[in-house]
mmCIF file of C-alpha atoms and ligand atoms in Angstrom:
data_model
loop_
_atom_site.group_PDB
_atom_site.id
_atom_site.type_symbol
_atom_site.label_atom_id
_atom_site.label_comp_id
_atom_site.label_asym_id
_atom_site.label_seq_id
_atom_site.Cartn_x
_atom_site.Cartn_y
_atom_site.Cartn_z
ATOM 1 C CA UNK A 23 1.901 -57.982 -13.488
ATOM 2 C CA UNK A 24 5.613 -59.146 -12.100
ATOM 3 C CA UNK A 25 7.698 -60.932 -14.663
ATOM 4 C CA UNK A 26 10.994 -62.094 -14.629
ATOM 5 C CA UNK A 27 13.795 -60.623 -16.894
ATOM 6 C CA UNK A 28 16.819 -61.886 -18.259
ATOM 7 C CA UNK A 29 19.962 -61.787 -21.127
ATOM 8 C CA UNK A 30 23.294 -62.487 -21.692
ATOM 9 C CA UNK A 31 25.823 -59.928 -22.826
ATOM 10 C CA UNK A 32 24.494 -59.264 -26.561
ATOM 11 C CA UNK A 33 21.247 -58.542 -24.875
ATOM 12 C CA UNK A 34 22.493 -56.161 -22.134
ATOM 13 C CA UNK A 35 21.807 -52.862 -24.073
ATOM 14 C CA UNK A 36 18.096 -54.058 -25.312
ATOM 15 C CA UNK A 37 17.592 -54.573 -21.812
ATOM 16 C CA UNK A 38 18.126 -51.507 -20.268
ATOM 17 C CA UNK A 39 16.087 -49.921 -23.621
ATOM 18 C CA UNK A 40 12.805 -52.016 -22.662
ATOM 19 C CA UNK A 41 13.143 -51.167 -18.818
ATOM 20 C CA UNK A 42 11.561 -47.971 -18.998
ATOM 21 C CA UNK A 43 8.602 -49.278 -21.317
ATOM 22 C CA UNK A 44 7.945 -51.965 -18.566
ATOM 23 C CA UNK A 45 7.893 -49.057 -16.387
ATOM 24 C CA UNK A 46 5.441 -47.343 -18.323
ATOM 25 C CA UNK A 47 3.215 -50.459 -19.216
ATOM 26 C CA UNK A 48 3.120 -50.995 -15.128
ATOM 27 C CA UNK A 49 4.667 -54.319 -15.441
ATOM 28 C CA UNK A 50 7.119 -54.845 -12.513
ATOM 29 C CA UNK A 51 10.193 -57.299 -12.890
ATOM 30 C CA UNK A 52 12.615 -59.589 -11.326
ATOM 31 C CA UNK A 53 16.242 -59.436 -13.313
ATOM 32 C CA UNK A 54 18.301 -62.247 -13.215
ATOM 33 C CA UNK A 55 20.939 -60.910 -14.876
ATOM 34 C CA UNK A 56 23.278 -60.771 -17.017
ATOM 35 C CA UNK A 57 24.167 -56.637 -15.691
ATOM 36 C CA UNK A 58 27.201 -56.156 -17.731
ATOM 37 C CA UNK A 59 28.795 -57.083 -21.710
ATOM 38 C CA UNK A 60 31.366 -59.574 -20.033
ATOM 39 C CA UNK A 61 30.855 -62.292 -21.994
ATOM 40 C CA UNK A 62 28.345 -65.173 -20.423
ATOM 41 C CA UNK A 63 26.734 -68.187 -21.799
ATOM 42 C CA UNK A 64 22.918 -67.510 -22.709
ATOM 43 C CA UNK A 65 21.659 -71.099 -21.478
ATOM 44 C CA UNK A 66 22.176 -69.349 -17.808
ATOM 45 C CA UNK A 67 19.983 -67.110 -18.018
ATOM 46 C CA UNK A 68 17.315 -68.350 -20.098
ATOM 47 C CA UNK A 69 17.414 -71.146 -17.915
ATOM 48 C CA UNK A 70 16.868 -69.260 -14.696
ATOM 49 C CA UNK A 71 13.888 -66.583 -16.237
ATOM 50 C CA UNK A 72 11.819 -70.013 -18.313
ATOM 51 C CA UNK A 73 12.183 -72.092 -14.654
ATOM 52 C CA UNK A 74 10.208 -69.315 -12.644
ATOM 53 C CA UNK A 75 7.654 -69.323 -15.820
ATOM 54 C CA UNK A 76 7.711 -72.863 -15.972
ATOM 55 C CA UNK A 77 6.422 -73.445 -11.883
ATOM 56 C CA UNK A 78 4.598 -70.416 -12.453
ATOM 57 C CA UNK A 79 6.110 -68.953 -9.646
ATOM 58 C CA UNK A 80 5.928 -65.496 -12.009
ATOM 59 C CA UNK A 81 3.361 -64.872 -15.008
ATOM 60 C CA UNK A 82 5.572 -64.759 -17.957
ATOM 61 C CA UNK A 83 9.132 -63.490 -18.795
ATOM 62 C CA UNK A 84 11.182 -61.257 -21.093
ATOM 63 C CA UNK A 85 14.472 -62.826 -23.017
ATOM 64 C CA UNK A 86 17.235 -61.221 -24.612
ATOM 65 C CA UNK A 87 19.924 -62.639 -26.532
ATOM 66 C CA UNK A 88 21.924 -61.779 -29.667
ATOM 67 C CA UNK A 89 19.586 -63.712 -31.885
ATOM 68 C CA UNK A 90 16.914 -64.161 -29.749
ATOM 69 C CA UNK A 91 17.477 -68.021 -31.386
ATOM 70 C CA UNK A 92 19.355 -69.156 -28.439
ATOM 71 C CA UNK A 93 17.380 -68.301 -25.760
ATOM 72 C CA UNK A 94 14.399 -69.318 -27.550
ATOM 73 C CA UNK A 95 15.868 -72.651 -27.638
ATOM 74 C CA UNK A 96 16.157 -72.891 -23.885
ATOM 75 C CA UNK A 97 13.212 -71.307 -22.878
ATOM 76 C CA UNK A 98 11.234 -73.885 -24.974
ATOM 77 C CA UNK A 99 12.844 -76.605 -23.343
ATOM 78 C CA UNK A 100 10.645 -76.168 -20.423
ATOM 79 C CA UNK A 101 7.363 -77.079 -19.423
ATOM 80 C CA UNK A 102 4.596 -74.745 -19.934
ATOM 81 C CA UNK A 103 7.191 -72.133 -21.566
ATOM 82 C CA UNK A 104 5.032 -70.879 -24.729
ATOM 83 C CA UNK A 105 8.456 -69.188 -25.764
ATOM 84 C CA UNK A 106 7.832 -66.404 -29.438
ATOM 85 C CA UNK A 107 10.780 -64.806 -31.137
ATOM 86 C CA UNK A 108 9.556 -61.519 -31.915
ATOM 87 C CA UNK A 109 11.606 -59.121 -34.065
ATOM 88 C CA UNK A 110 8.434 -57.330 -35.501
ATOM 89 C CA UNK A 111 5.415 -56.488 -33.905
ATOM 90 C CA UNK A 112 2.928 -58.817 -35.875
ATOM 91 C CA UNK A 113 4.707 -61.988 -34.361
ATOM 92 C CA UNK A 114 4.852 -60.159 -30.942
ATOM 93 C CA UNK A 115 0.698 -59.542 -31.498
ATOM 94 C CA UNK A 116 -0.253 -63.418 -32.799
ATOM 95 C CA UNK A 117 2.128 -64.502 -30.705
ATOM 96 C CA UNK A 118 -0.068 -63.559 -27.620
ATOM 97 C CA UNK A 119 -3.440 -63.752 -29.870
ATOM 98 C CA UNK A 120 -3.311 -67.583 -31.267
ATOM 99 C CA UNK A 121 -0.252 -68.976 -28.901
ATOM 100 C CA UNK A 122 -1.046 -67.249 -25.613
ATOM 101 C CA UNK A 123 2.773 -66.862 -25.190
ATOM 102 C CA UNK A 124 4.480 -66.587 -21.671
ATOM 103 C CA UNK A 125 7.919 -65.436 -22.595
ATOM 104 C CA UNK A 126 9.083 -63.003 -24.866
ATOM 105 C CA UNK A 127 12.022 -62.957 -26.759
ATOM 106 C CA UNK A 128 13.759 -60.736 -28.310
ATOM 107 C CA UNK A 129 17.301 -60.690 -30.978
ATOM 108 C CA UNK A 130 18.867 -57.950 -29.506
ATOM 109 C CA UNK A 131 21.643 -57.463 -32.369
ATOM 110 C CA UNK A 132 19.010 -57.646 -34.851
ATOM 111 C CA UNK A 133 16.393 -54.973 -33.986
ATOM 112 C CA UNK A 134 17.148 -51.109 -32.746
ATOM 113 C CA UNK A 135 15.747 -49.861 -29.230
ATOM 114 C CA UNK A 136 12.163 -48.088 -30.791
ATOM 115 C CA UNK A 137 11.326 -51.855 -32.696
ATOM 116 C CA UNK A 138 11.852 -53.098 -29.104
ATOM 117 C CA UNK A 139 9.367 -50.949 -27.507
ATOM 118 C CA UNK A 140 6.851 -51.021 -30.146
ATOM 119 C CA UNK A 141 7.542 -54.940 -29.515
ATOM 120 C CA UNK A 142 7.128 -54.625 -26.038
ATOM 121 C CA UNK A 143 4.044 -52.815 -26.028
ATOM 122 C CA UNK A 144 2.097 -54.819 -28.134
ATOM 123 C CA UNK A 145 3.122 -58.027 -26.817
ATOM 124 C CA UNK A 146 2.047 -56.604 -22.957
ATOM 125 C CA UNK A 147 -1.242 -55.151 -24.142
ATOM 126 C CA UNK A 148 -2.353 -58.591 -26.994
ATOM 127 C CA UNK A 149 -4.855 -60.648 -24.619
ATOM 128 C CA UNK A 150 -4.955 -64.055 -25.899
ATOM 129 C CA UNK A 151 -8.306 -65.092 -28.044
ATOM 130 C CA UNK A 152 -8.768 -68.215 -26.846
ATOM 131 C CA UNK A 153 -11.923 -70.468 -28.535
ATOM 132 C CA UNK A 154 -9.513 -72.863 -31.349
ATOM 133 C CA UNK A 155 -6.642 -71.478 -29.764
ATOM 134 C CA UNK A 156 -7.056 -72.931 -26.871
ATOM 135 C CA UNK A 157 -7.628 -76.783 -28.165
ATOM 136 C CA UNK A 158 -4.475 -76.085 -29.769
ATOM 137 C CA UNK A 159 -2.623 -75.368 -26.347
ATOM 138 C CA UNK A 160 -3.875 -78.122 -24.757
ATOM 139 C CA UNK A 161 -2.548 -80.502 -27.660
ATOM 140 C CA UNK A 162 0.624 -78.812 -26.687
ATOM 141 C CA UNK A 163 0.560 -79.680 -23.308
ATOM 142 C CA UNK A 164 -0.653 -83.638 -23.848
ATOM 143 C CA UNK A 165 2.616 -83.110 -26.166
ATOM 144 C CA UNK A 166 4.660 -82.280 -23.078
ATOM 145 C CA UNK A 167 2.747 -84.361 -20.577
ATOM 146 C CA UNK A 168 4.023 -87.328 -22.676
ATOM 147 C CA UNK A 169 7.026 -86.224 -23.339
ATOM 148 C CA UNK A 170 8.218 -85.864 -19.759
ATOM 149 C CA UNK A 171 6.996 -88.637 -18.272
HETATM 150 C C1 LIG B 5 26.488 -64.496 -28.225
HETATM 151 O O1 LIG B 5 27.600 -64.163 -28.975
HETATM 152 C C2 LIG B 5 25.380 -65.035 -29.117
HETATM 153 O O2 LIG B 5 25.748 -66.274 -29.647
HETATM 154 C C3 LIG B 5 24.076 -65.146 -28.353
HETATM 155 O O3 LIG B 5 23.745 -63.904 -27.851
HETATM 156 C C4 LIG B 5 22.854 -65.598 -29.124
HETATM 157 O O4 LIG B 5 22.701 -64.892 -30.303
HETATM 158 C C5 LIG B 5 22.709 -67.051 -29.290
HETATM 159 O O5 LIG B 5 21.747 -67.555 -29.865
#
């Protein structure tokens, strides 16, 4: 699986922490950036990592911000962006069990490096149950089909 990758400067350090476990899950990814803790505006990033979910021009994405709350705010913005704040690994497990999510996010002032990879792990290895779930996600997406008309 290829995914895209992205943070701003509060998320650098998770980053680089959940690189490796990518590495080890066999999940390849694009970064977008930020690289370094100069400070940058998270709507940048989250903007460029949701848009290549969004045309599904990559599979899902990975989201790092301070928070997390930020870039969970973009990301949701956009159109078939199933964005899940994850600072535990339940949400990271029901988020890809009952909400098939496509991007995950992660508050990277709030949660040390080992949460992250437990995080990371789960959330790459959850398939998504479908059945109920899925008449759920399509009432999502008659949501957003009326929306952006
Ligand atoms: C940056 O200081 C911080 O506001 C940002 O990383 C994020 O937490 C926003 O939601």
């Amino acid at each position: 699986m290829k995914i895209a990758i992205g943070c701003d400067h509060a998320g650098v350090a998770m980053k680089n922490e959940i690189t490796p476990v990518l590495k080890e899950l066999g999940v390849e990814w694009e970064d977008v950036g930020t690289n370094t803790e100069e400070s940058v505006d998270y709507p940048d990033f989250g903007e460029k990592v949701a848009e290549l979910v969004s045309s599904g021009k990559i599979e899902r994405g990975v989201l790092v911000c301070g928070t997390g709350i930020g870039m969970s705010i973009v990301a949701n913005k956009f159109p078939n962006v199933r964005a899940a704040l994850c600072g535990e690994t339940y949400s990271a497990k029901m988020s890809r069990l009952h909400n098939d999510a496509n991007l995950l996010v992660l508050p990277g002032r709030n949660i040390d490096g080992q949460t992250a990879a437990e995080i990371v792990k789960t959330w790459f290895t959850t398939p998504f149950e479908g059945g109920r779930h899925q008449r759920r996600l399509d009432k999502i997406r008659a949501i957003e089909s009326r929306l952006c008309k």
